[in-house]
């Protein structure tokens, strides 16, 4: 039987029948033209130094290539439209586990800029020479690194609920940020041992119970985020992504937090291709002020701040952003 999707194109778990769909926020099944049996390919690419990068490819094999960079923590298996929806859009969606997450080899001491090197290696392995990039949350700065450092290849970039550079004079970086993120990002610069111990313990809990991290995050969520993550389909996808991300331990998560709080290794002023910055106004995990700061630094940026949305609203806006990214 073909899989089912909600109105954003996300798959509905097979065991959803019999649940209280209204309370869960499920919006009804959607038939996907072109079928939903298209294969999703998982392959391995060699990064610098022979490191393994685990890559997932879905959608139309000869479609417009778009790289999707996951959040923090996250993995290649994070929420995305079904393969049939991507096929209809004419998109070949490529996602990968950043070093230390999922099936990718850790790269201790990596910077945000290093993501461009990994993306270039994956693109070369796939014989792709031009592509778009979208980054969600902690993946946003990594997407901007590709735009700045691979200008010959990156045609368009989208950043959803992204972070600003640290320690900039014209931004209160922690202003309006959830206590859990303030704690971790502060420890990244003040107490790395404490950060490592905390994330190691959280990763162990998440491997045992993938939904435990979401449940913990809900205490810091505004109501728009609670609405999104109570959708049974989306909640399942996010939990699965967390489990895959942390299956080998917390190293990717730790390295992400450290990288976001140090020099990124590139200049935002180097970006020349079109950029879309999307942010939910009520986001507390990455406050909207971060996106407004990015907009002031990137002269090609178009900003969309959405009232009534927050951090996890990035999951729902992704199909629209993918359609924009494919038009080049």
XYZ file of C-alpha atoms in Angstrom:
328
model
C 0.000 0.000 0.000
C 1.275 3.470 -0.821
C 2.268 5.641 2.108
C 0.156 8.604 3.222
C 1.158 12.201 3.687
C -0.198 15.209 5.507
C -0.912 18.482 3.722
C 2.730 19.573 3.934
C 3.788 16.393 2.157
C 5.190 14.626 5.222
C 4.632 10.880 5.644
C 2.063 9.678 8.144
C 3.146 6.698 10.291
C 1.486 3.422 9.290
C 0.170 2.918 12.824
C -1.658 6.239 12.990
C -5.109 4.676 12.430
C -7.225 4.714 15.555
C -5.458 7.737 17.048
C -7.134 11.012 17.927
C -6.009 12.781 14.773
C -7.712 16.061 15.594
C -5.949 16.426 18.920
C -2.644 15.523 17.282
C -2.948 18.287 14.729
C -2.969 15.874 11.772
C -4.445 17.623 8.755
C -5.613 14.711 6.630
C -4.039 12.400 4.039
C -2.808 13.616 0.704
C -2.436 11.597 -2.463
C 0.951 12.135 -4.094
C 1.021 12.125 -7.873
C 3.715 9.980 -9.376
C 3.549 7.447 -6.543
C 5.409 7.145 -3.257
C 7.481 4.021 -3.982
C 10.479 5.940 -5.344
C 13.687 4.678 -3.798
C 15.674 6.601 -1.218
C 19.385 5.943 -1.636
C 21.870 5.950 1.235
C 25.532 6.053 0.226
C 28.921 6.883 1.681
C 31.335 9.571 0.503
C 34.909 10.199 1.606
C 35.565 13.569 3.206
C 38.935 15.160 3.924
C 41.370 12.725 5.535
C 39.326 9.728 4.414
C 36.454 10.425 6.812
C 33.138 8.760 6.030
C 30.148 10.978 5.214
C 26.753 9.265 5.215
C 24.496 10.687 2.509
C 20.789 10.232 1.733
C 19.344 11.031 -1.699
C 15.650 11.121 -2.506
C 13.290 12.626 -5.076
C 13.754 12.820 -8.848
C 17.084 11.258 -9.914
C 17.641 13.853 -12.645
C 15.962 16.687 -10.742
C 17.343 20.005 -9.532
C 19.908 19.164 -6.814
C 19.286 20.717 -3.396
C 21.321 20.007 -0.264
C 19.377 19.944 3.024
C 21.513 20.604 6.120
C 19.951 19.350 9.345
C 19.619 21.098 12.684
C 21.409 20.689 16.027
C 21.131 17.895 16.958
C 19.938 16.210 13.790
C 20.652 13.767 11.015
C 20.089 13.122 7.327
C 16.814 11.356 8.211
C 15.169 14.521 9.564
C 11.722 15.707 8.408
C 11.412 16.233 4.675
C 8.680 15.807 2.045
C 8.125 12.312 0.678
C 10.056 11.213 -2.372
C 6.905 11.398 -4.505
C 6.335 15.040 -3.563
C 9.948 15.870 -4.371
C 9.608 14.057 -7.697
C 6.593 16.176 -8.581
C 8.561 19.322 -7.750
C 11.445 18.074 -9.915
C 13.843 18.028 -6.951
C 16.726 15.723 -6.108
C 17.137 16.255 -2.352
C 20.502 15.407 -0.813
C 21.028 15.345 2.947
C 23.943 14.067 5.002
C 25.034 13.523 8.581
C 27.469 16.222 9.665
C 30.672 14.728 11.140
C 30.002 12.902 14.396
C 26.274 12.457 13.749
C 24.611 9.236 12.587
C 26.885 7.316 10.243
C 29.478 10.045 9.610
C 32.968 9.949 11.123
C 33.648 12.677 13.720
C 35.866 15.623 12.818
C 37.003 17.075 16.171
C 37.633 20.799 16.092
C 35.601 21.331 12.937
C 34.377 24.821 12.089
C 31.206 25.965 10.383
C 33.274 26.676 7.256
C 34.334 23.023 7.053
C 30.817 22.123 5.922
C 31.573 23.642 2.521
C 34.435 21.185 2.059
C 32.166 18.243 2.876
C 29.393 19.453 0.574
C 31.924 19.937 -2.230
C 33.147 16.360 -1.738
C 29.606 14.974 -1.871
C 28.753 17.047 -4.942
C 31.885 15.840 -6.732
C 31.046 12.224 -5.888
C 27.576 12.719 -7.398
C 28.891 14.626 -10.452
C 26.910 17.715 -9.434
C 28.358 21.082 -10.386
C 25.540 23.521 -9.537
C 23.106 23.214 -6.650
C 21.044 25.036 -4.020
C 21.384 24.687 -0.250
C 18.932 24.947 2.642
C 19.894 24.819 6.319
C 17.562 24.437 9.272
C 18.440 25.821 12.736
C 22.079 24.853 13.426
C 22.351 23.866 9.774
C 21.669 27.470 8.729
C 25.200 28.819 9.310
C 26.605 25.755 7.535
C 24.413 26.525 4.511
C 25.711 30.103 4.512
C 29.271 28.730 4.566
C 28.517 26.925 1.305
C 27.075 30.102 -0.224
C 30.156 32.110 0.752
C 32.872 29.562 -0.008
C 31.389 27.788 -3.052
C 30.073 30.756 -5.091
C 30.757 28.968 -8.382
C 28.430 26.127 -7.372
C 25.698 27.476 -5.064
C 22.815 29.076 -6.961
C 20.415 29.849 -4.086
C 20.449 29.470 -0.319
C 17.669 29.319 2.262
C 18.157 29.562 6.020
C 15.280 28.545 8.281
C 15.394 29.700 11.932
C 19.161 30.152 11.743
C 21.730 31.526 14.164
C 23.880 34.651 13.898
C 27.635 34.798 14.342
C 28.728 34.848 17.999
C 30.167 37.835 19.843
C 29.067 40.539 17.434
C 28.740 44.067 18.781
C 25.288 44.866 17.397
C 23.402 41.798 18.660
C 22.517 40.542 22.127
C 23.164 36.922 21.159
C 21.364 35.348 24.128
C 18.483 37.827 24.183
C 15.134 36.010 24.203
C 16.806 32.585 23.998
C 15.468 29.492 25.804
C 17.284 28.620 29.023
C 18.436 25.225 27.712
C 20.211 26.795 24.740
C 21.698 29.586 26.860
C 23.149 26.931 29.173
C 24.722 24.860 26.377
C 26.045 27.741 24.291
C 27.502 29.408 27.394
C 29.228 26.171 28.391
C 30.725 25.958 24.892
C 32.948 28.910 25.739
C 33.131 28.722 29.550
C 33.076 25.032 30.531
C 33.529 22.484 27.738
C 33.807 19.577 30.163
C 30.398 20.418 31.599
C 28.953 20.693 28.080
C 30.406 17.310 27.121
C 29.080 15.576 30.235
C 25.600 17.042 29.854
C 25.239 16.196 26.163
C 26.666 12.710 26.696
C 23.991 12.014 29.307
C 21.256 13.513 27.114
C 22.393 11.462 24.111
C 22.211 8.259 26.167
C 18.658 9.088 27.276
C 17.669 9.908 23.694
C 18.982 6.588 22.385
C 16.831 4.777 24.947
C 13.782 6.969 24.338
C 13.989 9.216 21.229
C 10.941 11.246 22.282
C 12.522 12.178 25.621
C 14.487 15.031 24.028
C 11.349 16.460 22.440
C 9.514 16.182 25.747
C 12.324 18.077 27.457
C 12.371 20.777 24.777
C 8.621 21.290 25.120
C 9.201 23.048 28.438
C 10.915 25.881 26.507
C 8.511 25.926 23.555
C 5.999 28.627 22.745
C 2.547 27.473 21.681
C 3.234 27.459 17.894
C 6.033 24.925 18.420
C 3.899 22.762 20.692
C 1.270 22.648 17.960
C 3.808 21.442 15.388
C 5.447 18.738 17.495
C 2.112 17.333 18.662
C 1.363 16.359 15.069
C 1.890 12.576 15.216
C 3.614 12.335 11.833
C 6.050 15.177 12.423
C 6.758 14.125 16.012
C 7.656 10.639 14.837
C 10.004 11.984 12.166
C 11.786 14.344 14.570
C 12.230 11.596 17.169
C 13.616 9.213 14.545
C 16.072 11.888 13.407
C 17.281 12.400 16.995
C 17.776 8.663 17.490
C 19.788 8.337 14.282
C 21.799 11.476 15.058
C 22.927 10.225 18.460
C 23.181 6.483 17.848
C 26.983 6.571 18.077
C 27.154 9.149 20.858
C 27.055 12.918 21.325
C 30.182 13.941 19.382
C 28.363 15.574 16.463
C 26.129 17.525 18.841
C 29.078 18.699 20.933
C 31.071 19.744 17.867
C 28.079 21.619 16.427
C 27.611 23.665 19.607
C 31.326 24.455 19.775
C 31.467 25.428 16.090
C 28.473 27.754 16.318
C 30.062 29.621 19.250
C 33.480 30.210 17.687
C 34.662 32.039 14.580
C 32.779 30.593 11.620
C 35.738 30.819 9.261
C 34.172 32.824 6.429
C 32.725 36.253 5.673
C 29.011 36.710 5.100
C 29.830 39.622 2.783
C 31.232 37.089 0.302
C 27.739 35.771 -0.468
C 26.521 36.964 -3.877
C 23.730 34.527 -4.815
C 20.091 34.993 -3.675
C 19.364 34.113 -0.035
C 16.032 33.661 1.751
C 15.930 33.964 5.516
C 12.800 32.560 7.183
C 12.039 32.806 10.885
C 9.081 32.208 13.160
C 8.495 35.346 15.214
C 7.940 33.419 18.465
C 11.098 31.293 18.239
C 12.932 30.965 21.571
C 15.580 28.430 20.524
C 17.109 30.721 17.886
C 15.555 34.164 18.481
C 14.336 36.082 15.441
C 16.900 38.812 16.195
C 19.534 36.425 14.835
C 17.904 36.356 11.410
C 17.486 40.125 11.423
C 21.216 40.447 12.128
C 22.024 38.084 9.248
C 19.831 40.163 6.948
C 21.918 43.238 7.702
C 25.107 41.415 6.712
C 23.942 39.679 3.510
C 23.071 42.170 0.786
C 21.265 39.540 -1.330
C 18.984 38.429 1.513
C 15.187 38.423 1.437
C 13.655 38.160 4.925
C 10.378 36.509 5.893
C 9.390 36.739 9.571
C 6.177 34.809 10.158
C 3.851 35.795 13.024
C 2.254 32.870 14.823
C 5.187 30.575 14.067
C 8.297 29.597 16.012
C 11.305 27.273 15.678
C 9.701 24.032 14.528
C 7.647 25.956 11.993
C 10.696 25.422 9.780
C 9.426 21.881 9.232
C 6.160 23.152 7.768
C 7.684 25.871 5.564
C 10.308 23.543 4.053
C 8.255 22.427 1.001
C 7.682 26.067 -0.020
C 11.379 26.845 0.378
C 12.385 23.808 -1.654
C 10.163 24.966 -4.497
C 11.875 28.399 -4.441
C 15.319 26.798 -4.304
C 14.550 24.694 -7.372
C 13.764 27.706 -9.582
C 17.153 28.666 -10.990
